[in-house]
Coordinates of C-alpha atoms in Angstrom, one line a residue:
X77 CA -30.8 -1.8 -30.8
X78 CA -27.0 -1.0 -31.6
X79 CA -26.9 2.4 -32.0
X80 CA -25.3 3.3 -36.2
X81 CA -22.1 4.5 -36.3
X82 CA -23.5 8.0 -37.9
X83 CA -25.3 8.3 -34.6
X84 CA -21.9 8.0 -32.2
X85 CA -21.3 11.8 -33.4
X86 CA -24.1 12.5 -30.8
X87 CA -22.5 11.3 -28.0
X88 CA -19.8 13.8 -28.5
X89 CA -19.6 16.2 -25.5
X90 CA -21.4 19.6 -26.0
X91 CA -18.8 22.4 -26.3
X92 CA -19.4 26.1 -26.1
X93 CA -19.3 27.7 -29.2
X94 CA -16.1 29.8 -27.7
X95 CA -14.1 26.4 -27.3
X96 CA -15.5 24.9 -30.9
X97 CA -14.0 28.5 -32.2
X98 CA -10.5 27.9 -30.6
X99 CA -10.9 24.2 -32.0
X100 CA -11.3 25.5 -35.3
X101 CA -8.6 27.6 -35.2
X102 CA -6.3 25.1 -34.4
X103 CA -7.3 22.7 -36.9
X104 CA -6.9 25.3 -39.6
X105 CA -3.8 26.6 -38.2
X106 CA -2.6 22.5 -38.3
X107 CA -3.9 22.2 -41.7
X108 CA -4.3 24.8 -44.1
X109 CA -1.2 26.1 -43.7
X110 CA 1.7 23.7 -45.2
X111 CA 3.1 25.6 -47.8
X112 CA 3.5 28.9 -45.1
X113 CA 5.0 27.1 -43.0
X114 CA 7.4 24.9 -45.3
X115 CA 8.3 28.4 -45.8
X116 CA 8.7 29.8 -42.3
X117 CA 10.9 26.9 -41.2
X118 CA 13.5 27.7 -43.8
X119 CA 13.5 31.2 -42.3
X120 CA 13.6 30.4 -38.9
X121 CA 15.5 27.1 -37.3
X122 CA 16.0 25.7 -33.9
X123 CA 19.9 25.4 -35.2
X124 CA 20.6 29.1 -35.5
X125 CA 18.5 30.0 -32.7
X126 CA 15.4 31.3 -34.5
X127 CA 13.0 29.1 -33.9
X128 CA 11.4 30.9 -31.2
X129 CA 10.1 33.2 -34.1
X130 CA 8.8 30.3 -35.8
X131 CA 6.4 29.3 -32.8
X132 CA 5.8 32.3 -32.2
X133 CA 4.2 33.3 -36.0
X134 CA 2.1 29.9 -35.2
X135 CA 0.2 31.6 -32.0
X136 CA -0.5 34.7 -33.6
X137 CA -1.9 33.5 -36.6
X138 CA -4.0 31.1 -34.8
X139 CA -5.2 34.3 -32.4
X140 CA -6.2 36.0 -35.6
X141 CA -7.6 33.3 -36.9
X142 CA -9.9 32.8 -33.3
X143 CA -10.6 36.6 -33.1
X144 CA -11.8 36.4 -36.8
X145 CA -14.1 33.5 -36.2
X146 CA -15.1 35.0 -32.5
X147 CA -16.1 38.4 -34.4
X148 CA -18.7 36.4 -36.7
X149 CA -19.5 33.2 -35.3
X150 CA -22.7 34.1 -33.1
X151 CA -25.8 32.0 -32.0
X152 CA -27.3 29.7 -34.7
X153 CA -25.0 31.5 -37.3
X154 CA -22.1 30.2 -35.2
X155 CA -21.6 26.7 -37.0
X156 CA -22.2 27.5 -40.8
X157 CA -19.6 30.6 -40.1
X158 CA -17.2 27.8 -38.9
X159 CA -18.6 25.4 -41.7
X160 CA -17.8 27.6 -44.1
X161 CA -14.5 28.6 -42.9
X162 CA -13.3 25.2 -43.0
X163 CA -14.2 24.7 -46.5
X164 CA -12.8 27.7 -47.6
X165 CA -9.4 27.3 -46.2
X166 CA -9.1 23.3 -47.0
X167 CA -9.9 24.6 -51.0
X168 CA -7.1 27.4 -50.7
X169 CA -5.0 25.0 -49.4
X170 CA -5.3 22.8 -51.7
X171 CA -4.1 24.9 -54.4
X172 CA -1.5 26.0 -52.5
X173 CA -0.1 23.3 -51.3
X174 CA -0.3 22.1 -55.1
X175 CA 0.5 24.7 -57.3
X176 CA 2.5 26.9 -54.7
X177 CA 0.1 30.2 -56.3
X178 CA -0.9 32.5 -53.9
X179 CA -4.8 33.7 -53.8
X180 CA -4.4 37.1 -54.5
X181 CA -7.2 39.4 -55.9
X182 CA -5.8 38.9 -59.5
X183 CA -6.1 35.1 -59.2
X184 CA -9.7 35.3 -57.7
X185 CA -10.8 37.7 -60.8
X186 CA -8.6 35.2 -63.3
X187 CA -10.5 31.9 -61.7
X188 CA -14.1 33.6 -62.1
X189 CA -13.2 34.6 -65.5
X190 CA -12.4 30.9 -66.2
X191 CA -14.5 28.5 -68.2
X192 CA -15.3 25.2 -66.9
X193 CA -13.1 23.7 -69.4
X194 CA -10.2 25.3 -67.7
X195 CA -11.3 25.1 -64.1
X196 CA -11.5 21.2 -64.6
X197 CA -8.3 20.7 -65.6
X198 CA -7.7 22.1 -62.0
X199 CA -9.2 19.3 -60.6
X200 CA -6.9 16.5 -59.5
X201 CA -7.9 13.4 -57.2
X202 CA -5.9 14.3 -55.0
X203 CA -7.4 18.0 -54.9
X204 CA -10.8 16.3 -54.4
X205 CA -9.0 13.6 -52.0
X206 CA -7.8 17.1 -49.8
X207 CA -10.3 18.9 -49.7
X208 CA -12.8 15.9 -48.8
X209 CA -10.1 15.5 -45.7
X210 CA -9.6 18.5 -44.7
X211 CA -12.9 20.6 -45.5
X212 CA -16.1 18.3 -45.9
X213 CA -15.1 15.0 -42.9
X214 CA -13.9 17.9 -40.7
X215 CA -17.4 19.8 -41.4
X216 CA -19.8 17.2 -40.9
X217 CA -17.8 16.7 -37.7
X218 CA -18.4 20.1 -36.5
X219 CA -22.1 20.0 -37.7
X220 CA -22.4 16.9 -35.3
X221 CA -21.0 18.7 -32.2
X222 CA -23.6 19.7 -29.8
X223 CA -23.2 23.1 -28.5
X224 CA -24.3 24.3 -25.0
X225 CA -27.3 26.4 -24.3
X226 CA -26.4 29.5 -22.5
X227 CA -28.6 32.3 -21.7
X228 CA -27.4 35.2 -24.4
X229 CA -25.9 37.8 -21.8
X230 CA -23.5 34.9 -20.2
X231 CA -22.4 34.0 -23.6
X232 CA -22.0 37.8 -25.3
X233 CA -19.7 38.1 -21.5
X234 CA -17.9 35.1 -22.5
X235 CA -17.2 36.3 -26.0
X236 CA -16.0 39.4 -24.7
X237 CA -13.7 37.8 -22.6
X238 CA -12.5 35.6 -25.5
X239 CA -12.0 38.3 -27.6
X240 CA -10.5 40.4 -25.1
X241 CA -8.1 37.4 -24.0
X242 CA -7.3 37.1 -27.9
X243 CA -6.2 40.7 -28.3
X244 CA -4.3 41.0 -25.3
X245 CA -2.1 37.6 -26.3
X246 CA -1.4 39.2 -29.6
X247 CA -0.3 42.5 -28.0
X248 CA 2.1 40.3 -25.5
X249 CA 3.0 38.5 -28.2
X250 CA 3.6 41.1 -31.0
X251 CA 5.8 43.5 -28.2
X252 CA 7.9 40.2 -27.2
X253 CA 8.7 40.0 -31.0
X254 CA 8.2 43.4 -32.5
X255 CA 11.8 43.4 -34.1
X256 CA 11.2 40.0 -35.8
X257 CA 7.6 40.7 -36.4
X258 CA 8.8 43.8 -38.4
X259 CA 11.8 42.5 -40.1
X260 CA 9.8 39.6 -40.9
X261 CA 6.5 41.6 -42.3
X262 CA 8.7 44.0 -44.8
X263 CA 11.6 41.6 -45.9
X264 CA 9.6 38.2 -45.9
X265 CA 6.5 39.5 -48.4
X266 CA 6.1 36.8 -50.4
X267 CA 5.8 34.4 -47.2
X268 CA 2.9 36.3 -45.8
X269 CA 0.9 35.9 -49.0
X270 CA 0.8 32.4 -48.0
X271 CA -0.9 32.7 -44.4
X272 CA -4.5 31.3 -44.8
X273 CA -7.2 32.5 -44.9
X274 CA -5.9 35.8 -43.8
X275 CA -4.6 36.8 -46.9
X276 CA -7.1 34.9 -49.7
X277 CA -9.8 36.9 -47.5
X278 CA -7.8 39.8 -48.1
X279 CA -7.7 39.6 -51.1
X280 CA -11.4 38.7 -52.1
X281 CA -12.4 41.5 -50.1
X282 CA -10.1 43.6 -52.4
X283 CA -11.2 41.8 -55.4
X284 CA -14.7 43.0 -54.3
X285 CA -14.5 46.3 -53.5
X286 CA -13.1 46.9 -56.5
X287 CA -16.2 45.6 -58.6
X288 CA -18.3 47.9 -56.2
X289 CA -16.5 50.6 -56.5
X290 CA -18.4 53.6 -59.1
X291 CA -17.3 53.4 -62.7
X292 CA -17.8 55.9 -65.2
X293 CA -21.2 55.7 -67.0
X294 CA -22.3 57.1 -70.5
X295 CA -20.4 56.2 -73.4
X296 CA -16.4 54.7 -73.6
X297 CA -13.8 57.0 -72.8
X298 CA -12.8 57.9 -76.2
X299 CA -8.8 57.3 -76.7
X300 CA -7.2 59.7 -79.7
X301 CA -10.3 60.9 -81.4
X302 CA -8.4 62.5 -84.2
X303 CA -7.3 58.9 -84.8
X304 CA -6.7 58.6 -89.2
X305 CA -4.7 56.4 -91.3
X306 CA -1.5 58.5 -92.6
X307 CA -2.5 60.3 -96.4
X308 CA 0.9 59.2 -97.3
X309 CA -0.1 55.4 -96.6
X310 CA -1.3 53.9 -100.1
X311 CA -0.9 49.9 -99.5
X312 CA -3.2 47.9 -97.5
X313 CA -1.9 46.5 -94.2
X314 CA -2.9 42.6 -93.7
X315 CA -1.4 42.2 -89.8
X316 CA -2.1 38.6 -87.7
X317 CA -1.6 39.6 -84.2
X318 CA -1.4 36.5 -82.6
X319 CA -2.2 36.6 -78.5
X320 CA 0.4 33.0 -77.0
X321 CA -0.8 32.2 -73.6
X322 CA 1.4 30.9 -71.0
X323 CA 4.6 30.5 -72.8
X324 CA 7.9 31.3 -71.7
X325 CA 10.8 33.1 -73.8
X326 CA 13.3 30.6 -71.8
X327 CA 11.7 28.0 -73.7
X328 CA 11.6 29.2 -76.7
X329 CA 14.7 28.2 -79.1
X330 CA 15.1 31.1 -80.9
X331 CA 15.8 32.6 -77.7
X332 CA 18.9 30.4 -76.7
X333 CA 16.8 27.6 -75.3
X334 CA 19.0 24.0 -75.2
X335 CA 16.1 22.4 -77.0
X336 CA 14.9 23.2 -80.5
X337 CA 11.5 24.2 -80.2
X338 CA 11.1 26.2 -82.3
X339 CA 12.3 25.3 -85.8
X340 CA 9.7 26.6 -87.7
X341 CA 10.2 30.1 -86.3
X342 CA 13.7 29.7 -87.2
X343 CA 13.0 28.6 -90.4
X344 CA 10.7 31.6 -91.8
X345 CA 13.0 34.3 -90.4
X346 CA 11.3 35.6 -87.4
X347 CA 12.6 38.9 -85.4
X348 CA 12.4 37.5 -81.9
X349 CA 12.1 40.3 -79.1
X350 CA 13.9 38.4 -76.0
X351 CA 13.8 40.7 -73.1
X352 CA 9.9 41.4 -73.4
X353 CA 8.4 42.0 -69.5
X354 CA 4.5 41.2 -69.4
X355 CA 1.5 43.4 -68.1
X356 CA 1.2 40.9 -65.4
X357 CA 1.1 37.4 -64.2
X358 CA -2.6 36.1 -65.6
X359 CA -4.8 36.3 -68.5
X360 CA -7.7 38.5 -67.3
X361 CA -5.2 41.3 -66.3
X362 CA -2.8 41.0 -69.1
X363 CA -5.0 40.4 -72.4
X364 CA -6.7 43.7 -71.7
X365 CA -3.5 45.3 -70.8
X366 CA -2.1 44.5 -73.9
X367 CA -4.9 46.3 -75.3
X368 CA -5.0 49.1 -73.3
X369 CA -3.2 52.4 -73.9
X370 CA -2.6 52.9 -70.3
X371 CA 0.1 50.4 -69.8
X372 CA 1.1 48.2 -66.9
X373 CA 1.7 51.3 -64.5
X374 CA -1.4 52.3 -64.9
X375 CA -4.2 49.9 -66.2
X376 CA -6.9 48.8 -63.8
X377 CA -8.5 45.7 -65.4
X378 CA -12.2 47.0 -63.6
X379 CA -12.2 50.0 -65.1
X380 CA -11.0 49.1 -68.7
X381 CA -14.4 47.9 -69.9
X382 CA -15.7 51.8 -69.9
X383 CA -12.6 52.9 -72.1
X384 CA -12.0 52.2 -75.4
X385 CA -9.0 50.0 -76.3
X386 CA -6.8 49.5 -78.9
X387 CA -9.5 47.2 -81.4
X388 CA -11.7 50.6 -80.7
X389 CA -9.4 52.8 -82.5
X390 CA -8.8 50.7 -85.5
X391 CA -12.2 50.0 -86.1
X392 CA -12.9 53.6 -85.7
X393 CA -10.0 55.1 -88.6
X394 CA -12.0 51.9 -91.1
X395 CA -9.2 49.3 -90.2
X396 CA -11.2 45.4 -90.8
X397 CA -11.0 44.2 -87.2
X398 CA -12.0 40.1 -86.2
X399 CA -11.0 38.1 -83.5
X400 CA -11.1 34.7 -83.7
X401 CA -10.7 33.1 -79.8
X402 CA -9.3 29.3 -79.0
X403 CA -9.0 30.6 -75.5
X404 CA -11.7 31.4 -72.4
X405 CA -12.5 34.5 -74.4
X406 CA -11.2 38.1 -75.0
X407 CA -11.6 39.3 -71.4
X408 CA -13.6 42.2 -72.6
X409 CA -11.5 43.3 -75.5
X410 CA -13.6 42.1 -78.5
X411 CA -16.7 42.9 -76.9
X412 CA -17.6 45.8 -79.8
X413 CA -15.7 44.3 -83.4
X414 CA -16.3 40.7 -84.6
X415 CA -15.6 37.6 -82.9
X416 CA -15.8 34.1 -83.8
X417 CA -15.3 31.7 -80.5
X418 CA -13.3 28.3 -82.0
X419 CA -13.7 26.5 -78.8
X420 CA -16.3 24.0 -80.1
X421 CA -16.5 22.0 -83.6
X422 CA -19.3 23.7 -84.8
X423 CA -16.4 26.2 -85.9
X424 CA -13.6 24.6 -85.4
X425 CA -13.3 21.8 -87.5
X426 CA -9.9 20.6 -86.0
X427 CA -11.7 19.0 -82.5
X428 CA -10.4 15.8 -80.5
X429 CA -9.9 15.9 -76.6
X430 CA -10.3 19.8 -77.1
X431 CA -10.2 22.2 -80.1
X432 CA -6.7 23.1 -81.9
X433 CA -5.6 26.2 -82.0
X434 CA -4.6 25.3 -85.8
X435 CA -8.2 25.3 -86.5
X436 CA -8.3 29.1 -86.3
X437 CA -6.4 29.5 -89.8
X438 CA -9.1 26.5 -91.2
X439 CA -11.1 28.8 -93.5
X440 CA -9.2 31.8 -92.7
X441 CA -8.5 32.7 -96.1
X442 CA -11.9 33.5 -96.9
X443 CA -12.6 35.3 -93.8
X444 CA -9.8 38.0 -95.2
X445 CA -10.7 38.0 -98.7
X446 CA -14.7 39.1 -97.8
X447 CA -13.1 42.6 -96.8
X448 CA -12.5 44.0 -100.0
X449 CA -10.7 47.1 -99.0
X450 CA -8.6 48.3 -96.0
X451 CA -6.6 47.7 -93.8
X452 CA -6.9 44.1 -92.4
X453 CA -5.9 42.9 -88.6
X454 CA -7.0 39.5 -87.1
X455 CA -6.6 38.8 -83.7
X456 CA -6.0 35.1 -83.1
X457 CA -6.4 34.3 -79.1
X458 CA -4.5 30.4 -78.7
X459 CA -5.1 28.2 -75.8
X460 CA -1.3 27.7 -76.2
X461 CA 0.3 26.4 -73.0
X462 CA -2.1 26.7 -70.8
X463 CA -1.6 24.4 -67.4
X464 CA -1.9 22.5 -65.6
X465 CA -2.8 20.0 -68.7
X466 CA -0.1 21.1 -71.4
X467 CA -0.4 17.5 -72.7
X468 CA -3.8 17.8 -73.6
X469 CA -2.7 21.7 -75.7
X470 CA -1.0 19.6 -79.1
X471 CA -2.0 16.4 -81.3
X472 CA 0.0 13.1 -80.2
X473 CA 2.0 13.9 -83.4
X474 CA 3.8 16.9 -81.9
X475 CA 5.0 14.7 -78.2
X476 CA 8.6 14.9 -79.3
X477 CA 10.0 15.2 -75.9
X478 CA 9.1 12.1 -73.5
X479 CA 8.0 11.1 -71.2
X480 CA 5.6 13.9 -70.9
X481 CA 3.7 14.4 -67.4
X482 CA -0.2 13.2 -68.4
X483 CA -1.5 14.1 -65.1
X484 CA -2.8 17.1 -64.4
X485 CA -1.7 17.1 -60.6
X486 CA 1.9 18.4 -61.4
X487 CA 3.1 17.2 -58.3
X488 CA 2.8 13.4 -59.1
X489 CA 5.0 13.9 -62.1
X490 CA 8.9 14.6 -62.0
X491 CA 10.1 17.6 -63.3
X492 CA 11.3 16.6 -65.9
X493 CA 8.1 15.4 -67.4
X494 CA 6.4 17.9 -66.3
X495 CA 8.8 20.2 -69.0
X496 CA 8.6 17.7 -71.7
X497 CA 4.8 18.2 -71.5
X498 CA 5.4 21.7 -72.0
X499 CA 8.0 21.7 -74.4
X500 CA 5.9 20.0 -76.4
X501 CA 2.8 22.9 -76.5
X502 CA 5.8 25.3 -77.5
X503 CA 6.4 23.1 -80.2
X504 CA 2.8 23.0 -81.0
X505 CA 2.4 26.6 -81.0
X506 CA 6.0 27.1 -83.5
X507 CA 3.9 24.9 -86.0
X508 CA 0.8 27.4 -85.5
X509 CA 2.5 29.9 -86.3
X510 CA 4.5 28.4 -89.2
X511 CA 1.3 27.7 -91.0
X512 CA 0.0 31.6 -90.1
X513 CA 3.0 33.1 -91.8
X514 CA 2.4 30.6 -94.4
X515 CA -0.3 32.2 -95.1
X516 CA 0.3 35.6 -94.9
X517 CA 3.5 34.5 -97.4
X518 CA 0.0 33.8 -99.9
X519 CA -1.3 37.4 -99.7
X520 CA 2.2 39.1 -100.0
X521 CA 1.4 40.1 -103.5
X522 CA -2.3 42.0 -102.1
X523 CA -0.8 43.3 -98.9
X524 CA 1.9 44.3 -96.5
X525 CA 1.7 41.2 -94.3
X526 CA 2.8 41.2 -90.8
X527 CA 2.6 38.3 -87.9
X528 CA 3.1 39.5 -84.5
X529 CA 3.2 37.1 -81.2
X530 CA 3.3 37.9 -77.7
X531 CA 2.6 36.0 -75.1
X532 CA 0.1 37.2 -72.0
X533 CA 2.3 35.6 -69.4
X534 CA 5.1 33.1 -68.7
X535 CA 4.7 30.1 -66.4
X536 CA 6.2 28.6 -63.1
X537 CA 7.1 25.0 -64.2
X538 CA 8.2 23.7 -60.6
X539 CA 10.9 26.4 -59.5
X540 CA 11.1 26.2 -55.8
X541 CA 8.0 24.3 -55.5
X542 CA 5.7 26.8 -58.0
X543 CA 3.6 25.9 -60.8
X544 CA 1.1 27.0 -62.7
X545 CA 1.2 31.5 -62.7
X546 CA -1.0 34.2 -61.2
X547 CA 1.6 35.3 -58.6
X548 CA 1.7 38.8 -57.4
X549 CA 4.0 40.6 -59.6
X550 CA 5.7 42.1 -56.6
X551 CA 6.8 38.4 -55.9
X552 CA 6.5 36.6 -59.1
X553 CA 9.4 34.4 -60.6
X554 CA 11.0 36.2 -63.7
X555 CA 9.0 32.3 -65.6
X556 CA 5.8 33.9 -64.9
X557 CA 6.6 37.5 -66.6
X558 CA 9.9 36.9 -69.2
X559 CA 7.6 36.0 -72.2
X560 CA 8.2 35.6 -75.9
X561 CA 7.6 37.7 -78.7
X562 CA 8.0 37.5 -82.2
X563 CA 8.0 39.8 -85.6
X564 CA 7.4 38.3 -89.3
X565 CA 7.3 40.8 -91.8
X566 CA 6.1 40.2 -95.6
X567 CA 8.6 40.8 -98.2
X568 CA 6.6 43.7 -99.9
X569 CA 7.1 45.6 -95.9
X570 CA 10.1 47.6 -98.1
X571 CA 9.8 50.4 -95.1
X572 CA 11.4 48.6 -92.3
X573 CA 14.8 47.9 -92.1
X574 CA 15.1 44.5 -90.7
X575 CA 19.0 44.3 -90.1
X576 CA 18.0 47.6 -87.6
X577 CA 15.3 45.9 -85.7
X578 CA 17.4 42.4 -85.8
X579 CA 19.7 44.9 -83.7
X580 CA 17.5 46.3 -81.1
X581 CA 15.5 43.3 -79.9
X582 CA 17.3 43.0 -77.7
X583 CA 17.1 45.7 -76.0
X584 CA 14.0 45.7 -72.9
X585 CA 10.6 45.9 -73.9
X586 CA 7.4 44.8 -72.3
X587 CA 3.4 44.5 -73.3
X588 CA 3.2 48.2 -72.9
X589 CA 5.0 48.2 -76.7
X590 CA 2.3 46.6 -78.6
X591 CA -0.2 49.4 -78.5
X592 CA 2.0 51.9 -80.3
X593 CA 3.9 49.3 -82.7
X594 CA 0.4 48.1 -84.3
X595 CA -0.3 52.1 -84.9
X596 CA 2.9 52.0 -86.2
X597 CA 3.1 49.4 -88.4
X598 CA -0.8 50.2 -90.1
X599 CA 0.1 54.0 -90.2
X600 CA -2.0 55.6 -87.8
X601 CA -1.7 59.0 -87.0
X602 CA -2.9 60.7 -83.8
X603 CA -1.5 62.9 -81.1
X604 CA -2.0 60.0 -78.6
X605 CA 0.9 57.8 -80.4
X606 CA 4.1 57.2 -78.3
X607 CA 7.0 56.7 -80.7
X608 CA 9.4 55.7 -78.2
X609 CA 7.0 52.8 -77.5
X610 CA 6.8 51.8 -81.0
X611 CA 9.3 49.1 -81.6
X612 CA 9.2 49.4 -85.4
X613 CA 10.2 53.2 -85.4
X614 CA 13.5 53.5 -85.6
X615 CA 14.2 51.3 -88.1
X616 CA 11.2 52.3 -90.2
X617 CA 12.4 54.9 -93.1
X618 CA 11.3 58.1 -92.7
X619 CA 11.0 58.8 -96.6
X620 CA 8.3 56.1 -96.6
X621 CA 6.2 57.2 -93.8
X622 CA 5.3 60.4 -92.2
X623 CA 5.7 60.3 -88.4
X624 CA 3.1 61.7 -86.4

């Protein structure tokens, strides 16, 4: 009988499982690691003499690699440890390689906060096309290998020896180029973050250790118990604070961009805050931060759920709290005030490939007038800009700028279209926010009506090869943390002086800001309030409100 094609794997020759390691190694080192070395070859060159160093980063990440794998890969273990390997480092290459992001520990919590909505619009053919190449053909390759039988002391003396061999190379290797090596490990940062796996593993065994690591039990750290709305305040307070995600100030118009894309902005009069510096560089770790009283210095997204946040202390000094979400959801924020989730039709009434963020403000009116005292503040979460997909974020009415990338592997589209695609979800997103100050403009005559935006992060839109955000902020693009932010104020708000805060914004400000100017603007005392953080308070009159 001719033997099946299938079957010819078992005529491969048996290895030892200390060759199949070095194999391995090799093919990840080949593989997994285009966009590091795209990078290392514009460090080092052949021309200026400095491709030695290049070469010579190659070996000792493929003795890592092998002295990784050697450490784990024992007996009958051996092969799914490899198996496994390959997988994982053909799927972090593959975003790599397409998005240019790096796998740090903020992007593993952001992608396991994801919904599968999201996380498909990840998925490209030719993602699946890579990491069929490069994880699963290469697997079932190494599951067909036969490996030799060696009695167990003879193969713990090879290992040693392997492992041995492996450390010594890398101490050769490391004291032939211990001036490069170093120069290279503290000026070159950003280029290490790509080595794989090294530093995804790195980072997930960061990201893990941190959810292991003891939080506080009992009830929420309490922030400014003698929270109270000021005596003096004798008007309600109706404030939208409207959470953008992924948008850029660069490309907003108001803010100097070449394209108009925001006319309806423009339009109602809008205080724009240019020089605003986000928490960080994804939603899970910025949308709390926002939140948070702590600030970017010192917020630590894991231990945020056991404090209370800003939505706490309104609620708690009788403020009317909802959030209404478009988005993945409130990353914790909402968990103790209302929340209505918009992300299907059975609430959203405004539903085609996906739901509109317009449909938030469907019905909205009679979500405000069933609180019939108080203060008032709705959070509205958008889905905004939100990548790789941005054509699938507005209605076909709102593609002004064409042609727009429809393909949600960035890379197969030009630049250029890739930008028209998102142009048009900031233009999307200026009509959203037309119709919400719309209408707040209704309930001027019950309220002091206030609109606030801010985006959680910006966006890499193919700058040097970088899409999509998450980026360590160490290394992240100015894209992925300039982000917009807007003011609308009411014409019955008689106690800011709008030509004074027209002047100061400006001046640099950042997510940390938001905290304090909400307890501004509703007139909450407590000793905890920071008015240098407070946008609104130096051009808020002093006759008209007490300060704290």
């Amino acid at each position: 009988m001719r033997p099946q094609p299938w079957n010819r794997f078992a005529q491969l020759p048996a290895l030892s499982t200390n060759a199949l390691i070095l194999l391995v190694a090799a093919f990840i080192v080949a593989t997994g690691n285009q966009t590091f070395f795209s990078l290392v070859f514009r460090l080092y060159s052949w021309r200026d003499g400095s491709g030695a160093m290049a070469v010579a980063l190659a070996a000792l990440l493929f003795l890592i690699i092998a002295l990784m794998l050697a450490l784990f890969a024992w007996g009958r273990a051996a092969k799914p440890v490899l198996a496994a390997t390959v997988l994982v480092c053909a799927l972090t290459a593959a975003f790599m390689d397409s998005y240019g992001v790096v796998i740090n520990d903020e992007m593993i919590r952001n992608v396991l906060r994801t919904n599968v909505a999201e996380t498909s619009d990840l998925i490209s053919l030719r993602l699946l096309a890579t990491l069929f190449m490069m994880g699963v053909l290469p697997t079932l390759l190494l599951a067909s290998v036969p490996l030799q039988a060696r009695p167990w002391r003879r193969e713990l003396l090879a290992r040693v020896v392997l492992m041995v061999s492996l450390a010594a190379a890398m101490a050769v290797l490391t004291y032939g180029f211990s001036a490069s090596l170093a120069s290279f490990a503290r000026e070159h940062k950003s280029v290490r973050s790509y080595a794989n796996p090294g530093y995804p593993l790195y980072s997930a065994i960061k990201y893990l250790r941190s959810q292991w690591r003891p939080t506080r039990g009992g009830p929420l750290l309490a922030w400014g118990a003698d929270a109270r709305i000021a005596p003096t305040d004798k008007t309600r307070d109706l404030l939208i604070l409207v959470v953008g995600e992924t948008a850029r100030a660069d490309h907003f118009g108001i803010n100097g961009y070449s394209r108009d894309t925001t006319p309806e902005l423009d339009k109602a009069g809008v205080i724009s805050f240019a020089n605003v510096q986000a928490c960080g560089t994804s939603t899970a770790f910025s949308v709390p931060c926002i939140f948070s009283s702590r600030g970017a210095g010192h917020f630590e997204p894991d231990l945020a759920g056991g404090e209370e946040n800003l939505l706490d202390v309104l609620k708690r000094t009788g403020v009317n709290v909802l959030w209404l979400d478009n988005n993945s959801d409130s990353q914790g924020v909402a968990e103790r005030v209302p929340f209505v989730d918009f992300r299907s039709p059975e609430n959203n009434p405004l539903c085609d490939i996906e739901c509109r963020d317009e449909g938030m403000l469907i019905g909205l009116q009679s979500r405000i007038d069933k609180f019939p005292t108080g203060d008032i503040v709705i959070v509205l979460h958008q889905m905004g800009n939100h990548g790789p997909a941005y054509f699938k974020r507005y209605p076909p009415a709102f593609e002004r700028y064409d042609p727009a990338c429809r393909n949600r592997d960035l890379g197969q589209c030009s630049r250029d279209e890739v930008i028209n695609a998102y142009d048009n979800a900031i233009a999307y997103t200026d009509h959203f926010l037309g119709k919400t100050i719309e209408l707040l403009r209704n309930n001027d005559k019950k309220f002091e009506t206030a609109l606030l935006y801010v985006s959680d992060h910006g966006e890499s839109l193919g700058e040097g090869g970088v899409y999509l955000h998450g980026l360590p902020r160490a290394i992240a693009p100015n894209g992925q943390l300039h982000v917009p932010a807007v003011l609308w104020l009411g014409s019955s708000v008689a106690r800011i002086d709008r030509a004074s805060l027209q002047k100061m914004a400006a001046l640099p400000s950042s997510h940390d800001n938001i905290f304090h100017t909400v307890l501004g603007f509703l007139e909450i005392e407590t000793a905890g309030y920071r008015k240098d953080l407070d946008l609104l308070a130096k051009a808020t009159s002093p006759k008209a409100k007490d300060q704290p």
